[in-house]
Short mmCIF file of C-alpha atoms in Angstrom, two decimals:
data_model
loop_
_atom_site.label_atom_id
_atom_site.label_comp_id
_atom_site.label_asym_id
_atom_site.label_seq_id
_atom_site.Cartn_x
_atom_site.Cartn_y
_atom_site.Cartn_z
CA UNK A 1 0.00 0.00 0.00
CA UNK A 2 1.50 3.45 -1.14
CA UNK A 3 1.95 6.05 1.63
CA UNK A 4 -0.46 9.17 1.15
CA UNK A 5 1.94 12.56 1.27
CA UNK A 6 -1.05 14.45 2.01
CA UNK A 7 -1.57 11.93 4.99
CA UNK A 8 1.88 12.67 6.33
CA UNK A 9 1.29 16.39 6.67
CA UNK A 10 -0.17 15.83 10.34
CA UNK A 11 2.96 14.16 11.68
CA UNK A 12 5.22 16.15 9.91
CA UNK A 13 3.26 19.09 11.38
CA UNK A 14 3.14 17.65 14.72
CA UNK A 15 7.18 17.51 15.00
CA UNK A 16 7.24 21.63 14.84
CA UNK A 17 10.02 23.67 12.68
CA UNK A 18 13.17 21.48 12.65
CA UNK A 19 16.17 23.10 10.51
CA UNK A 20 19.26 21.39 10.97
CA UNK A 21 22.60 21.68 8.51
CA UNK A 22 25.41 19.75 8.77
CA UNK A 23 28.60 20.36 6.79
CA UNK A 24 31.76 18.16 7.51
CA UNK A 25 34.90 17.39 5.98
CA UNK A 26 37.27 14.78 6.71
CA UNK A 27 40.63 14.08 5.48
CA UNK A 28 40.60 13.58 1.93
CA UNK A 29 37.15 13.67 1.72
CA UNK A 30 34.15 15.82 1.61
CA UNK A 31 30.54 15.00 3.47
CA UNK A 32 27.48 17.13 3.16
CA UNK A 33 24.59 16.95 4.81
CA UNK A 34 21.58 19.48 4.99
CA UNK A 35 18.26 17.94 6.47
CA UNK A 36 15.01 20.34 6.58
CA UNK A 37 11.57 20.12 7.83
CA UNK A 38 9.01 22.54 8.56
CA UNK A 39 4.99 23.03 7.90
CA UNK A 40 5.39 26.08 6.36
CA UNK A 41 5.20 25.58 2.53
CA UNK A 42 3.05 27.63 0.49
CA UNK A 43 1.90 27.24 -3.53
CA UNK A 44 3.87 29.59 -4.73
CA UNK A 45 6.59 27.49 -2.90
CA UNK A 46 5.40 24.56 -5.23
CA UNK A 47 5.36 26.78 -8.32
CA UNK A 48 1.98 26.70 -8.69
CA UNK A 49 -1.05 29.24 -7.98
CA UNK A 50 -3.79 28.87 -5.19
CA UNK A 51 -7.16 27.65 -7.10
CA UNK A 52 -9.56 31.02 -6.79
CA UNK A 53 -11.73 30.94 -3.61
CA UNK A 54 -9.93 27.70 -2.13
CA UNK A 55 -8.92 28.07 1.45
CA UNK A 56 -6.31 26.00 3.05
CA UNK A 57 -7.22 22.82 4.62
CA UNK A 58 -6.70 22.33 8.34
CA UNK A 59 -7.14 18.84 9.10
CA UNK A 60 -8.52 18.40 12.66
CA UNK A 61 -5.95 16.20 13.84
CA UNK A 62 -3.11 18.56 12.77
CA UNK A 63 -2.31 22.28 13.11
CA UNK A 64 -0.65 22.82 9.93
CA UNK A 65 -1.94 22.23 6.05
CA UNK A 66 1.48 22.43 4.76
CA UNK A 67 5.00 20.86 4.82
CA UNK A 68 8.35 21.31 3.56
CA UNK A 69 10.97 18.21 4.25
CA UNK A 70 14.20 17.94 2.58
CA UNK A 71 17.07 15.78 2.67
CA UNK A 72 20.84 16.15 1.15
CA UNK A 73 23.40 13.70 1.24
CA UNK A 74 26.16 13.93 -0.56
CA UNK A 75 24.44 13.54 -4.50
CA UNK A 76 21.46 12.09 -3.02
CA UNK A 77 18.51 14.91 -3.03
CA UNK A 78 15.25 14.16 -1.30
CA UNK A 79 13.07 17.21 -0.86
CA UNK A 80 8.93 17.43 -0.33
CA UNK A 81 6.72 20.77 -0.47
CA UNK A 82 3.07 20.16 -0.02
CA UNK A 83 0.17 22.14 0.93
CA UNK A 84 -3.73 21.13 1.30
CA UNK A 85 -6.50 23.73 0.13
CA UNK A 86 -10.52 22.37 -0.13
CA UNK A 87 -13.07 24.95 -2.05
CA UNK A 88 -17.21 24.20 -2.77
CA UNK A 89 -16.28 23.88 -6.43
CA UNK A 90 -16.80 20.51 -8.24
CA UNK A 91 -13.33 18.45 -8.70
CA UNK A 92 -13.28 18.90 -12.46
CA UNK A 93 -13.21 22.95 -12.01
CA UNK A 94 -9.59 22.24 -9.96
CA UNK A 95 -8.24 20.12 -12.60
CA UNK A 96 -8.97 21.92 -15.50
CA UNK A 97 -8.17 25.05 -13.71
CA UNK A 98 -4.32 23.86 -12.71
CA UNK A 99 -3.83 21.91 -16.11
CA UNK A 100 -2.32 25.07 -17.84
CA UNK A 101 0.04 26.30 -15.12
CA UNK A 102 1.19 22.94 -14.80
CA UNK A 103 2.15 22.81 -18.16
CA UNK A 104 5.14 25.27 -17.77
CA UNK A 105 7.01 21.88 -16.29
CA UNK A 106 6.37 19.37 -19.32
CA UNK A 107 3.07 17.46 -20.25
CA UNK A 108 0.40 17.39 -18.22
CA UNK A 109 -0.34 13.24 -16.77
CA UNK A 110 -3.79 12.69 -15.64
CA UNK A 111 -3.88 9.58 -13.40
CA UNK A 112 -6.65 7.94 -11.37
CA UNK A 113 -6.18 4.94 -9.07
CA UNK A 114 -2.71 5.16 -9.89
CA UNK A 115 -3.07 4.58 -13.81
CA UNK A 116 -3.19 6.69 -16.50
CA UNK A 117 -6.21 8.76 -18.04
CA UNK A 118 -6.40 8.87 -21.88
CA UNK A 119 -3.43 8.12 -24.58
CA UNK A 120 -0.96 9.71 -22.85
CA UNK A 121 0.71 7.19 -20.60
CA UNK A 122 3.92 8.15 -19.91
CA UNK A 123 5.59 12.17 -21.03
CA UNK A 124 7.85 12.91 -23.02
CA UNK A 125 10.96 12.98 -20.15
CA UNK A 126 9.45 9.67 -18.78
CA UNK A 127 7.26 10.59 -16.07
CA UNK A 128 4.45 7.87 -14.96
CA UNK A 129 1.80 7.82 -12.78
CA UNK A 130 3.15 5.78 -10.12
CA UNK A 131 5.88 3.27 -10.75
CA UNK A 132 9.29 3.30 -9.38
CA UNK A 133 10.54 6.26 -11.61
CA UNK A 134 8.46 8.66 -10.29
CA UNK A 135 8.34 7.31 -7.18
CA UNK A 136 5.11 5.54 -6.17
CA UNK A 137 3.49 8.45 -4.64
CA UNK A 138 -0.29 9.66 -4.85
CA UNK A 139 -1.38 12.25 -3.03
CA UNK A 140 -3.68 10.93 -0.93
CA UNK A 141 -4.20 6.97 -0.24
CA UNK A 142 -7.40 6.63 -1.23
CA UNK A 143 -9.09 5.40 -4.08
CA UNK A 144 -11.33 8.50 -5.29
CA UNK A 145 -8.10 10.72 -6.14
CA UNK A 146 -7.54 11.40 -9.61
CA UNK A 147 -3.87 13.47 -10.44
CA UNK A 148 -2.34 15.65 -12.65
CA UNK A 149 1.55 15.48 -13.01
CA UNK A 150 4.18 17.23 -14.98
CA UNK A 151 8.06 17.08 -14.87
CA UNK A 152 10.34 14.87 -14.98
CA UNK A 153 10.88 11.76 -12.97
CA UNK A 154 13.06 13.39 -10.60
CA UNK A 155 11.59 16.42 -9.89
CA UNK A 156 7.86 17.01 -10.54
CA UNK A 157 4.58 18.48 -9.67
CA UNK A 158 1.25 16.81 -8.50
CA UNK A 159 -1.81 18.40 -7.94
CA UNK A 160 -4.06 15.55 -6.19
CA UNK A 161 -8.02 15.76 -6.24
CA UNK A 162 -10.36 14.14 -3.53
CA UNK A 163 -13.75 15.30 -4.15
CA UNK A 164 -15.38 12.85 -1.34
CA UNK A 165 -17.17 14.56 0.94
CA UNK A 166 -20.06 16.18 -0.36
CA UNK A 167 -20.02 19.82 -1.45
CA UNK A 168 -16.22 20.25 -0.52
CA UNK A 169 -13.39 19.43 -2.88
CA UNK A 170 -10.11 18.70 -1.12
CA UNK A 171 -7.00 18.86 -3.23
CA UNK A 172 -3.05 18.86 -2.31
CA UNK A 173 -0.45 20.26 -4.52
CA UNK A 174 3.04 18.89 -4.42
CA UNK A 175 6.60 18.96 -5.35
CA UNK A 176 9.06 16.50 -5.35
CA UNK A 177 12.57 16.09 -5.77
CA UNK A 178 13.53 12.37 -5.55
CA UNK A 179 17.12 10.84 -5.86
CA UNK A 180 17.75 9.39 -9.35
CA UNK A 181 18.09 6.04 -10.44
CA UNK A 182 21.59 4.58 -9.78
CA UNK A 183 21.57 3.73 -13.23
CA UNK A 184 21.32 7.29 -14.24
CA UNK A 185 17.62 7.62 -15.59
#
């Protein structure tokens, strides 16, 4: 079962502002590592705009709709931004409204259940909607969510959908950063 990022804003939120930086050096060799976490990510963080009328969602359990976690070591480059909004208009008005400034980061993937939507099953740079390239993730576990991605397997944008509860459309944008492949792709 894939973890939900959206579900992991509460205990990220829960553990406060955390910055820590680490930069050491031994002989002959160099070591970096920078670790980050905080609940204070924003859309514009993401790179994307805040859907017209959509407030952010506070989940009742958690003080914080947002979270930003990172994680550098050496060449390996982990980082997370996400932030939860829910507005009274129907989940179709979110996607189509977030499918053109998504665009400025490749094609534009519609998934649902994990799977692709129409002919377009994998973009141009190789992003999926869920395998092991770009990394498994939905944005929230459950079955109802329907996605639109854009990037590149390494570093892309989600904008997650869950219109379940009657009159109230939640939705999550996302960016991640994942490590790449050891093989290079």
């Amino acid at each position: 079962m894939r973890r939900s990022i959206l579900a992991a804003i509460p205990a990220i939120a829960l553990a406060g502002v955390v910055s820590v930086a680490f930069a050491c050096s031994a002989q002959n060799s160099d070591f970096n590592l920078n670790v980050h976490a905080n609940s204070h990510a924003t859309a514009k963080d993401i790179g994307l705009p805040v859907y017209p009328g959509a407030t952010l969602f506070k989940d009742k359990d958690s003080d914080s709709s947002s979270a930003d976690l990172g994680l550098v070591l050496n060449s390996f480059h982990f980082n997370l931004q996400a932030v939860s909004f829910v507005t009274t208009d129907a989940p179709k008005q979110v996607l189509e409204f977030y499918r053109r400034p998504l665009a400025k980061y490749g094609q534009v993937l519609e998934c649902n259940h994990g799977k692709p939507v129409g002919s377009l099953t994998v973009t141009k740079s190789g992003l999926t909607c869920g395998d092991h390239n770009s990394g498994g993730m939905t944005v929230d576990g459950s079955d109802r969510d329907v996605e639109l991605r854009a990037g590149r397997p390494e570093q892309f944008r989600i904008v997650g959908i869950d219109g379940a509860e009657a009159g109230k459309t939640k939705f999550g944008l996302v960016a991640l950063v994942l490590p790449k492949d050891e093989d290079g792709k």
